[in-house]
Amino acid sequence: MSPPFLGSLFGPVCEIDVVLNDADSRKTAELKMEDGKVEKHFLFYDGESVAGKVSLPMMMMMKLPLPRHSELFGDKSNTHEFVNLVKELALPGELTQNRSYDFEFMQVEKPYESYVGANVRLRYFLKVTIVRRLSDLVREYDLVVHQLATYPDVNNSIKMEVGIEDCLHIEFEYNKSKYHLKDVIVGKIYFLLVRIKIQHMELQLIKKEITGIGPSTTTETETVAKYEIMDGAPVKGESIPIRLFLAGYDLTATMRDVNKKFSVRYFLNLVLVDEEDRRYFKQQEIVLWRKAPEKLRKRNFHQRYESPESRPVVSAEQPEM
Amino acid sequence: MPATQQSMQDDQEKLLDEAVQAVKVQSFQMKRCLDKNKLMDALKHASNTLGELRTSMLSPKSYYELYMAISDELHYLEIYLTDEFAKGRKVADLYELVQYAGNIIPRLYLLITVGVVYVKSFSQSRRDILKDLVEMCRGVQHPLRGLFLRNYLLQCTRNVLPDDGEVTEEGTTGDINDSVDFVLLNFAEMNKLWVRMQHQGHSRDREKREKERQELRILVGTNLVRLSQLEGVNVDKYTQVVLPGILDQAVNCRDSLAQEYLMECIIQVFPDEFHLQTLNSFLRACAELHQNVNVKNIIIALIDRLALFAHREDGPGIPADIKLFDVFSQQVASVIQSRQEMPSEDVVSLQVSLINLAMKCYPDRIDYVDKVLETTLEIFNKMNLEHMATSSAVSKELMRLLKIPVDIYNNILTVLQLQHFHPLFEYFDYESRKIMSSYMLGNTLDNNTVIKAQEQVDAVLKLVSTLIQDQPDQPSEDPDPEDFAEEQNLVGRFIHMLHSEDPDQQYMILNTARKHFGAGGNQRIRFTLPPLVFAAYQLAFRYKESSSVDEKWEKKCQKIFSFAHQTISALIKAELAELPLRLFLQGALAAGEIGFENHETVAYEFMSQAFSLYEDEISDSKAQLSAITLIIGTFERSKCFSEENHEPLRTQCALAASKLLKKADQCRAVGTCAQLFWSGRSSDKNGEEIQDEKRVMECLKKALKIANQCMDSSLQVQLFIEILNRYIYFHEKQNEAVTVQVLNQLIQKVQDDLPNLEACEEAELIKKHFHNTLEHLRVRKESSEADGAAYDGLLL
C-alpha cells in the first residue's frame, strides 16, 4: 500500500511522483496529526538509506533535499531545520518529455523520532523542488522515523512510601521505571494507614510536552489514560494490584531536549479520591521507550538507549502527598 | 417512620427499575453485535451493562436483583465466546483487551467472564488464570460490590476448579491445592468485606446493617460449600489446610455475627467424618471467639450432629481411637473458662448437649453422665448460686439437664447411681424440686421400676423429699387441694413400687419408707401411710406362705402387725378416724386370716381400736352407719375369735347399732346385726356358724319395732320391705323361727300400707322393690322341693 500523494497541489500540469525503491517491502507507520487525523507513511530507522525515483513530466531544474525540522505550531515561522541533505538531480534545462530521476541518500543519520504534539512537530520529508522562472514547484513527501532502543541496562522498580501524617500512609510499587510502548505496568499499593474514607483510586498516565528553553518554556499536559484501580475504601493492610497495558494507548517514547527545542515526558499519577471528593495524588515519572520489532531485534544499533536519572521527582503543584 | 420507609422502598424500586431497563437496552445491543460477530462492539455494550453495577444507591436486596439480571446476560456472552473458541475462532489477546476498560467493576466482571472461557479453551492456562482472577478482584474494596464480584467469580469458576479425579486434557495445569488456595483466598477476602460492612455508615443504622449482612451471608458461605464439594478435599486436606484456613479467618475477624455464621456453616457443610478428626482445633477456636458469640449454639449444633452420626444405623459409628466425650468435655470446660460472661443457663445448655452426647454415643458409660453432672455442680458451686427460681432460664436448663438421664435410662435406680445428681438437684427451688420429683416418680411408675433394696428406697425418698416432707423453703400458703391430692396420690402409687422378693428386705424397706413418710405431716400421711399399711399386711401374708422355710415367721408377723398398729395410730394422731378405722378392720381380718401365734389378741386389739375410734371419733350419723356396717361386716367374716372374745364383740355391735341416732339407721344396723348371730363364727365351735335362731329373731323383731316408730310413711314401708327381705333370707337359711306366718304378716302389712303412699318416683321404686321381692318368693315357692325351706301357706 502506498501513501497518498499530494498530487492535486500540482494539478495535471506538473505531476511529480516520488517512488521509493523498496516501497513494496517497506513497512509503514501511523502518525496522528494535530487535528486528530491519522496519516500513514513509510517507516525509517536511523542510519537507513533513503533511495527512490522522482518522475517529472517536465522539468528545468530540480533540487531534492531531505530536510528534518521541527515546527512550533504556535509560531509557524519558527521552523528549525536539523539536517538538510541536498541532491541535484538535473541540470537546468528544458524538459521536453517525461523523465524520472533516481536518487539515494546513503545511511542518513536520523537521531530523533517523528513526533506530532500539541505545540511541536518533528517531521522528516523528501522535498522535490522544481526551480522555475516565476515560482518554484515544491512537492513534500513525509516519512516516519522511529527511534529504536534496546532493553535498558538499569531498570529499577519504583517503590515509595508516601502519605499524610496520621491520615494516610501508602506504599506503592511499580515494577519498572522504564517501559516500552507495548509494555504492561504491574504494581501494587499497600495501605499502611487509612484514616480517610476513600471512594476510589485511579492511575493516570500523563504526558507532558515541554517546549522552549528557559523562561519561555511552555508545558502542555495531557492525561493519556485514566484507569480506575480500586473501588471502595480499603482498610489497613490491604494491597491492591495494578496492571495497566500500554499498547492500547497512543503513546510516544520519552524525548528529552530534542535539538534543545522540546521534551516529551510521561508520568504515572496515582490519585485517591475520598468521599468528599478531595483528591490525594502522587506523580512519578516513567520513561517510555520504543522496542525494536521482533525481526529487527537482532540488528546492531549503534544508538544506545540513554538512561535518564530515575530519582523520584516531586513537583511543586502537589503538596498533599 | 413507616412513611419514610415506604418512600425509601419506592425509591429503591424506581432505581432498580431504571438500572434494569438500562441493562436490557445495553445487553440487547450486545447480543445484536454478537450475532453480527462484532465482538469489540459487543464487549463495549457488555461493559456498559456492567457499569450499572457501579451504583451505590441500591440496597443489598435490589443490588442482588440487578446482579442476577446482569449475570444472566454475561452468561450469554460466555457461551458465545466458548463456542467461538471451540470453533477455533480465537480472538488474540482478548484477556488483555478487556482490561482496557477504565472502570474497575466492568473490567473485572469481563475479565472473569473471559478468563473462564480461556480456562475452558486453553486448559494449560488454568492455574495462572484462576490465580490472576482471584488476585485482581482485590481492586474492589467496596463491601457490597466486592461481595457480588467475588460471588460472580465463584459461580463462574465452579465447573473449572481443578479437582482430584477429574478427566483433563494433556497439559492442563492446576491441581486440588490450587483450588483450595483459590477458594480459601476468595473466602477470606469476602469475609473481610462482609465484616467491613458492619463498620460503615452511621451507628444508628446498626440493626439495619446487621439485617442486611444476614441477607448476604450466604454469599460468604458459598465458598465453604464449594470447598466441601471438592473431591480432593479429603480428611487430610481438610485437617491440614482447609479448616485451619477457615478458622483463621473466623477467629481473626473478631466479628460476632460472622463468627457465629461461619462456625455453624462449617458444621453444616462438611461431613461428620471430618469433624471427628478436627474436634480439638474446632473447639479450641470456639473458645477464642468474640464474647458476644453464642458459642453454646455452635457447640450444641456440633454435638447434636455427631450424636446423630454415632446413632445412625448405616453409619460406621465413632471410631474407637477418638475419645469423643473426653475431647468435648475438656474443650467445653475451657470454652466456659474463657468466657466468664457466659450466662449460667448457657453453661447448663452446654452440659445438656454433652450429656446428650454421652447418652447417645456411650449409652453404657454412666460415669460419663456423672462426669457432666459433676462439672456442672462444680460450676454452680463456684458461682455461689442459691436455690434458683423456677421461672429462671438457668433453672429450666437444669431441669432439661436432669430430665435427660431420667428419660433415657427410664430407671430411677440407674439415675441413683449418678453421684452428682442429687447435689445438683438441690439447686432447684421448691417448685422445681416438686415438679422434678413428680416427674421422676411418674417415670418410675410408667416403667414399673421396682425398688428392691432398703438403701435405694432411702436414696429415692431423700431425692424426692419435697413431695414427702415439709421443706424449709416451701411457700407459706397451702397448695391447691386438687393438685396436692394428685401429687400425693402419685406418691401413694409409688409406694407399691417398693418391693423386694426377700421378705426381710421388704420389712426393712417398709420401715425406711415409714420413717420418711411418717415425717410428712398430717396432710400427706393420709395419702402415704395407708399404702404402707397395706404393704405391711401383704408382707405378713408372704411370711405365712414361707412358714415352712422360716421358723421365725410368726414373730415377724407380730412385728409387722405392731408396725401396722403404730402406723395407723399415726393417722389417728393426725385427727383422722374413718381411715384408721378401716385400716384396723383390714388388719383384724388379715391377722385372723394368717393365724399366727397370738393372732387372736392382735385381731381383738385391732377390732377394739376400731370400736373406740367409732365411739370416740365418729360423730356424723351417716359416717357412723357406714362405720358400724363395716365393723359388723368385718366381724362377721372373722373366724379367729374364741367365744370369750366373740361374745362381747357381737354384743357391742348390737349395742352400738341400737344406739344410732336416727330410727332408720337403727333399724338397718340392728337388722344387719342379725347376720352376726347367724353366720358369725367363733373358734370354739371349730369355725362353724353360730346360728342362734332366737337372737336372730330378736334382732329382726327389734328392727321391725324400730321401723314401726318411723314417722315417714314411705321410709317406713321401705324399711318393712328391707326387713321382709332379711326374713326371707333367714327363712331360706332354714331358721326355724322364721315361719311362713311371720312372712305373711309382714307381706300383708306392706300390702296395706303401699296404696297409701303418695304417687311419686320414690313410691314407684318402693313398689318395684316389693314386687321383685314377691316375685322372688314366688319362684322359690314353685321350686320349693329343691331347697328344703317350706313355703306352704305363703300368701302372695
PDB file of N, CA and C in Angstrom, chain B residues 458-505:
ATOM      1  N   ASP B 458     -34.218 -45.537 100.515  1.00  0.00           N
ATOM      2  CA  ASP B 458     -33.782 -44.389 101.290  1.00  0.00           C
ATOM      3  C   ASP B 458     -33.326 -43.258 100.358  1.00  0.00           C
ATOM      4  N   ALA B 459     -32.527 -43.644  99.357  1.00  0.00           N
ATOM      5  CA  ALA B 459     -31.975 -42.639  98.443  1.00  0.00           C
ATOM      6  C   ALA B 459     -33.085 -41.962  97.631  1.00  0.00           C
ATOM      7  N   VAL B 460     -33.980 -42.780  97.097  1.00  0.00           N
ATOM      8  CA  VAL B 460     -35.055 -42.198  96.281  1.00  0.00           C
ATOM      9  C   VAL B 460     -35.888 -41.247  97.114  1.00  0.00           C
ATOM     10  N   LEU B 461     -36.228 -41.698  98.321  1.00  0.00           N
ATOM     11  CA  LEU B 461     -37.114 -40.876  99.130  1.00  0.00           C
ATOM     12  C   LEU B 461     -36.430 -39.596  99.572  1.00  0.00           C
ATOM     13  N   LYS B 462     -35.134 -39.665  99.754  1.00  0.00           N
ATOM     14  CA  LYS B 462     -34.412 -38.434 100.066  1.00  0.00           C
ATOM     15  C   LYS B 462     -34.457 -37.493  98.870  1.00  0.00           C
ATOM     16  N   LEU B 463     -34.287 -38.102  97.705  1.00  0.00           N
ATOM     17  CA  LEU B 463     -34.268 -37.298  96.479  1.00  0.00           C
ATOM     18  C   LEU B 463     -35.598 -36.567  96.276  1.00  0.00           C
ATOM     19  N   VAL B 464     -36.675 -37.294  96.481  1.00  0.00           N
ATOM     20  CA  VAL B 464     -37.980 -36.675  96.210  1.00  0.00           C
ATOM     21  C   VAL B 464     -38.623 -36.146  97.492  1.00  0.00           C
ATOM     22  N   SER B 465     -37.801 -35.858  98.449  1.00  0.00           N
ATOM     23  CA  SER B 465     -38.335 -35.489  99.770  1.00  0.00           C
ATOM     24  C   SER B 465     -39.274 -34.291  99.699  1.00  0.00           C
ATOM     25  N   THR B 466     -39.149 -33.496  98.653  1.00  0.00           N
ATOM     26  CA  THR B 466     -40.046 -32.347  98.534  1.00  0.00           C
ATOM     27  C   THR B 466     -41.507 -32.780  98.521  1.00  0.00           C
ATOM     28  N   LEU B 467     -41.752 -33.963  97.980  1.00  0.00           N
ATOM     29  CA  LEU B 467     -43.122 -34.460  97.931  1.00  0.00           C
ATOM     30  C   LEU B 467     -43.518 -35.136  99.238  1.00  0.00           C
ATOM     31  N   ILE B 468     -42.521 -35.446 100.057  1.00  0.00           N
ATOM     32  CA  ILE B 468     -42.782 -36.332 101.173  1.00  0.00           C
ATOM     33  C   ILE B 468     -42.807 -35.608 102.504  1.00  0.00           C
ATOM     34  N   GLN B 469     -41.986 -34.568 102.598  1.00  0.00           N
ATOM     35  CA  GLN B 469     -41.953 -33.835 103.855  1.00  0.00           C
ATOM     36  C   GLN B 469     -42.016 -32.344 103.608  1.00  0.00           C
ATOM     37  N   ASP B 470     -42.347 -31.622 104.647  1.00  0.00           N
ATOM     38  CA  ASP B 470     -42.339 -30.158 104.543  1.00  0.00           C
ATOM     39  C   ASP B 470     -40.907 -29.684 104.314  1.00  0.00           C
ATOM     40  N   GLN B 471     -40.803 -28.593 103.569  1.00  0.00           N
ATOM     41  CA  GLN B 471     -39.489 -28.067 103.230  1.00  0.00           C
ATOM     42  C   GLN B 471     -39.324 -26.685 103.829  1.00  0.00           C
ATOM     43  N   PRO B 472     -38.109 -26.378 104.222  1.00  0.00           N
ATOM     44  CA  PRO B 472     -37.896 -25.040 104.811  1.00  0.00           C
ATOM     45  C   PRO B 472     -38.247 -23.916 103.835  1.00  0.00           C
ATOM     46  N   ASP B 473     -38.124 -24.187 102.535  1.00  0.00           N
ATOM     47  CA  ASP B 473     -38.348 -23.094 101.583  1.00  0.00           C
ATOM     48  C   ASP B 473     -39.708 -23.168 100.902  1.00  0.00           C
ATOM     49  N   GLN B 474     -40.614 -23.946 101.464  1.00  0.00           N
ATOM     50  CA  GLN B 474     -41.898 -24.041 100.767  1.00  0.00           C
ATOM     51  C   GLN B 474     -42.738 -22.791 101.039  1.00  0.00           C
ATOM     52  N   PRO B 475     -43.644 -22.491 100.131  1.00  0.00           N
ATOM     53  CA  PRO B 475     -44.446 -21.275 100.318  1.00  0.00           C
ATOM     54  C   PRO B 475     -45.367 -21.420 101.512  1.00  0.00           C
ATOM     55  N   SER B 476     -45.708 -20.270 102.116  1.00  0.00           N
ATOM     56  CA  SER B 476     -46.471 -20.329 103.364  1.00  0.00           C
ATOM     57  C   SER B 476     -47.924 -20.726 103.117  1.00  0.00           C
ATOM     58  N   GLU B 477     -48.474 -20.315 101.969  1.00  0.00           N
ATOM     59  CA  GLU B 477     -49.881 -20.647 101.730  1.00  0.00           C
ATOM     60  C   GLU B 477     -50.021 -22.123 101.328  1.00  0.00           C
ATOM     61  N   ASP B 478     -51.217 -22.643 101.603  1.00  0.00           N
ATOM     62  CA  ASP B 478     -51.461 -24.061 101.304  1.00  0.00           C
ATOM     63  C   ASP B 478     -51.569 -24.269  99.806  1.00  0.00           C
ATOM     64  N   PRO B 479     -51.137 -25.413  99.338  1.00  0.00           N
ATOM     65  CA  PRO B 479     -51.246 -25.676  97.898  1.00  0.00           C
ATOM     66  C   PRO B 479     -52.696 -25.928  97.504  1.00  0.00           C
ATOM     67  N   ASP B 480     -52.940 -25.859  96.236  1.00  0.00           N
ATOM     68  CA  ASP B 480     -54.262 -26.170  95.699  1.00  0.00           C
ATOM     69  C   ASP B 480     -54.613 -27.612  96.058  1.00  0.00           C
ATOM     70  N   PRO B 481     -55.764 -27.823  96.709  1.00  0.00           N
ATOM     71  CA  PRO B 481     -56.081 -29.171  97.221  1.00  0.00           C
ATOM     72  C   PRO B 481     -56.083 -30.244  96.136  1.00  0.00           C
ATOM     73  N   GLU B 482     -56.601 -29.877  94.977  1.00  0.00           N
ATOM     74  CA  GLU B 482     -56.650 -30.897  93.914  1.00  0.00           C
ATOM     75  C   GLU B 482     -55.258 -31.296  93.466  1.00  0.00           C
ATOM     76  N   ASP B 483     -54.424 -30.270  93.262  1.00  0.00           N
ATOM     77  CA  ASP B 483     -53.047 -30.549  92.845  1.00  0.00           C
ATOM     78  C   ASP B 483     -52.337 -31.373  93.897  1.00  0.00           C
ATOM     79  N   PHE B 484     -52.589 -30.959  95.132  1.00  0.00           N
ATOM     80  CA  PHE B 484     -51.925 -31.651  96.227  1.00  0.00           C
ATOM     81  C   PHE B 484     -52.343 -33.121  96.257  1.00  0.00           C
ATOM     82  N   ALA B 485     -53.629 -33.346  96.096  1.00  0.00           N
ATOM     83  CA  ALA B 485     -54.131 -34.718  96.134  1.00  0.00           C
ATOM     84  C   ALA B 485     -53.526 -35.528  94.996  1.00  0.00           C
ATOM     85  N   GLU B 486     -53.452 -34.901  93.837  1.00  0.00           N
ATOM     86  CA  GLU B 486     -52.895 -35.608  92.687  1.00  0.00           C
ATOM     87  C   GLU B 486     -51.449 -36.009  92.941  1.00  0.00           C
ATOM     88  N   GLU B 487     -50.737 -35.034  93.477  1.00  0.00           N
ATOM     89  CA  GLU B 487     -49.325 -35.257  93.754  1.00  0.00           C
ATOM     90  C   GLU B 487     -49.149 -36.370  94.797  1.00  0.00           C
ATOM     91  N   GLN B 488     -49.945 -36.314  95.836  1.00  0.00           N
ATOM     92  CA  GLN B 488     -49.776 -37.299  96.888  1.00  0.00           C
ATOM     93  C   GLN B 488     -50.288 -38.678  96.454  1.00  0.00           C
ATOM     94  N   ASN B 489     -51.267 -38.688  95.602  1.00  0.00           N
ATOM     95  CA  ASN B 489     -51.709 -39.976  95.071  1.00  0.00           C
ATOM     96  C   ASN B 489     -50.598 -40.651  94.297  1.00  0.00           C
ATOM     97  N   LEU B 490     -49.846 -39.789  93.587  1.00  0.00           N
ATOM     98  CA  LEU B 490     -48.716 -40.312  92.847  1.00  0.00           C
ATOM     99  C   LEU B 490     -47.720 -40.971  93.800  1.00  0.00           C
ATOM    100  N   VAL B 491     -47.486 -40.278  94.907  1.00  0.00           N
ATOM    101  CA  VAL B 491     -46.560 -40.834  95.892  1.00  0.00           C
ATOM    102  C   VAL B 491     -47.116 -42.156  96.418  1.00  0.00           C
ATOM    103  N   GLY B 492     -48.421 -42.139  96.693  1.00  0.00           N
ATOM    104  CA  GLY B 492     -49.046 -43.354  97.196  1.00  0.00           C
ATOM    105  C   GLY B 492     -48.879 -44.514  96.226  1.00  0.00           C
ATOM    106  N   ARG B 493     -49.066 -44.215  94.932  1.00  0.00           N
ATOM    107  CA  ARG B 493     -48.905 -45.289  93.936  1.00  0.00           C
ATOM    108  C   ARG B 493     -47.465 -45.774  93.907  1.00  0.00           C
ATOM    109  N   PHE B 494     -46.588 -44.801  94.109  1.00  0.00           N
ATOM    110  CA  PHE B 494     -45.177 -45.134  94.045  1.00  0.00           C
ATOM    111  C   PHE B 494     -44.778 -46.137  95.125  1.00  0.00           C
ATOM    112  N   ILE B 495     -45.472 -46.059  96.282  1.00  0.00           N
ATOM    113  CA  ILE B 495     -45.100 -46.946  97.388  1.00  0.00           C
ATOM    114  C   ILE B 495     -45.188 -48.413  96.978  1.00  0.00           C
ATOM    115  N   HIS B 496     -46.084 -48.665  96.045  1.00  0.00           N
ATOM    116  CA  HIS B 496     -46.212 -50.066  95.619  1.00  0.00           C
ATOM    117  C   HIS B 496     -45.043 -50.531  94.777  1.00  0.00           C
ATOM    118  N   MET B 497     -44.192 -49.590  94.367  1.00  0.00           N
ATOM    119  CA  MET B 497     -43.015 -49.981  93.600  1.00  0.00           C
ATOM    120  C   MET B 497     -41.873 -50.387  94.519  1.00  0.00           C
ATOM    121  N   LEU B 498     -42.081 -50.151  95.823  1.00  0.00           N
ATOM    122  CA  LEU B 498     -41.040 -50.551  96.773  1.00  0.00           C
ATOM    123  C   LEU B 498     -41.272 -52.015  97.089  1.00  0.00           C
ATOM    124  N   HIS B 499     -40.488 -52.854  96.500  1.00  0.00           N
ATOM    125  CA  HIS B 499     -40.793 -54.270  96.658  1.00  0.00           C
ATOM    126  C   HIS B 499     -39.560 -55.136  96.508  1.00  0.00           C
ATOM    127  N   SER B 500     -39.305 -55.901  97.571  1.00  0.00           N
ATOM    128  CA  SER B 500     -38.207 -56.850  97.471  1.00  0.00           C
ATOM    129  C   SER B 500     -38.763 -58.265  97.508  1.00  0.00           C
ATOM    130  N   GLU B 501     -38.128 -59.142  96.785  1.00  0.00           N
ATOM    131  CA  GLU B 501     -38.534 -60.549  96.801  1.00  0.00           C
ATOM    132  C   GLU B 501     -38.274 -61.158  98.171  1.00  0.00           C
ATOM    133  N   ASP B 502     -37.259 -60.623  98.822  1.00  0.00           N
ATOM    134  CA  ASP B 502     -36.880 -61.138 100.135  1.00  0.00           C
ATOM    135  C   ASP B 502     -37.728 -60.438 101.188  1.00  0.00           C
ATOM    136  N   PRO B 503     -38.552 -61.203 101.965  1.00  0.00           N
ATOM    137  CA  PRO B 503     -39.465 -60.559 102.919  1.00  0.00           C
ATOM    138  C   PRO B 503     -38.725 -59.733 103.972  1.00  0.00           C
ATOM    139  N   ASP B 504     -37.584 -60.211 104.431  1.00  0.00           N
ATOM    140  CA  ASP B 504     -36.858 -59.466 105.459  1.00  0.00           C
ATOM    141  C   ASP B 504     -36.436 -58.102 104.917  1.00  0.00           C
ATOM    142  N   GLN B 505     -35.943 -58.134 103.646  1.00  0.00           N
ATOM    143  CA  GLN B 505     -35.549 -56.889 102.994  1.00  0.00           C
ATOM    144  C   GLN B 505     -36.773 -55.971 102.868  1.00  0.00           C
TER     145      GLN B 505
END
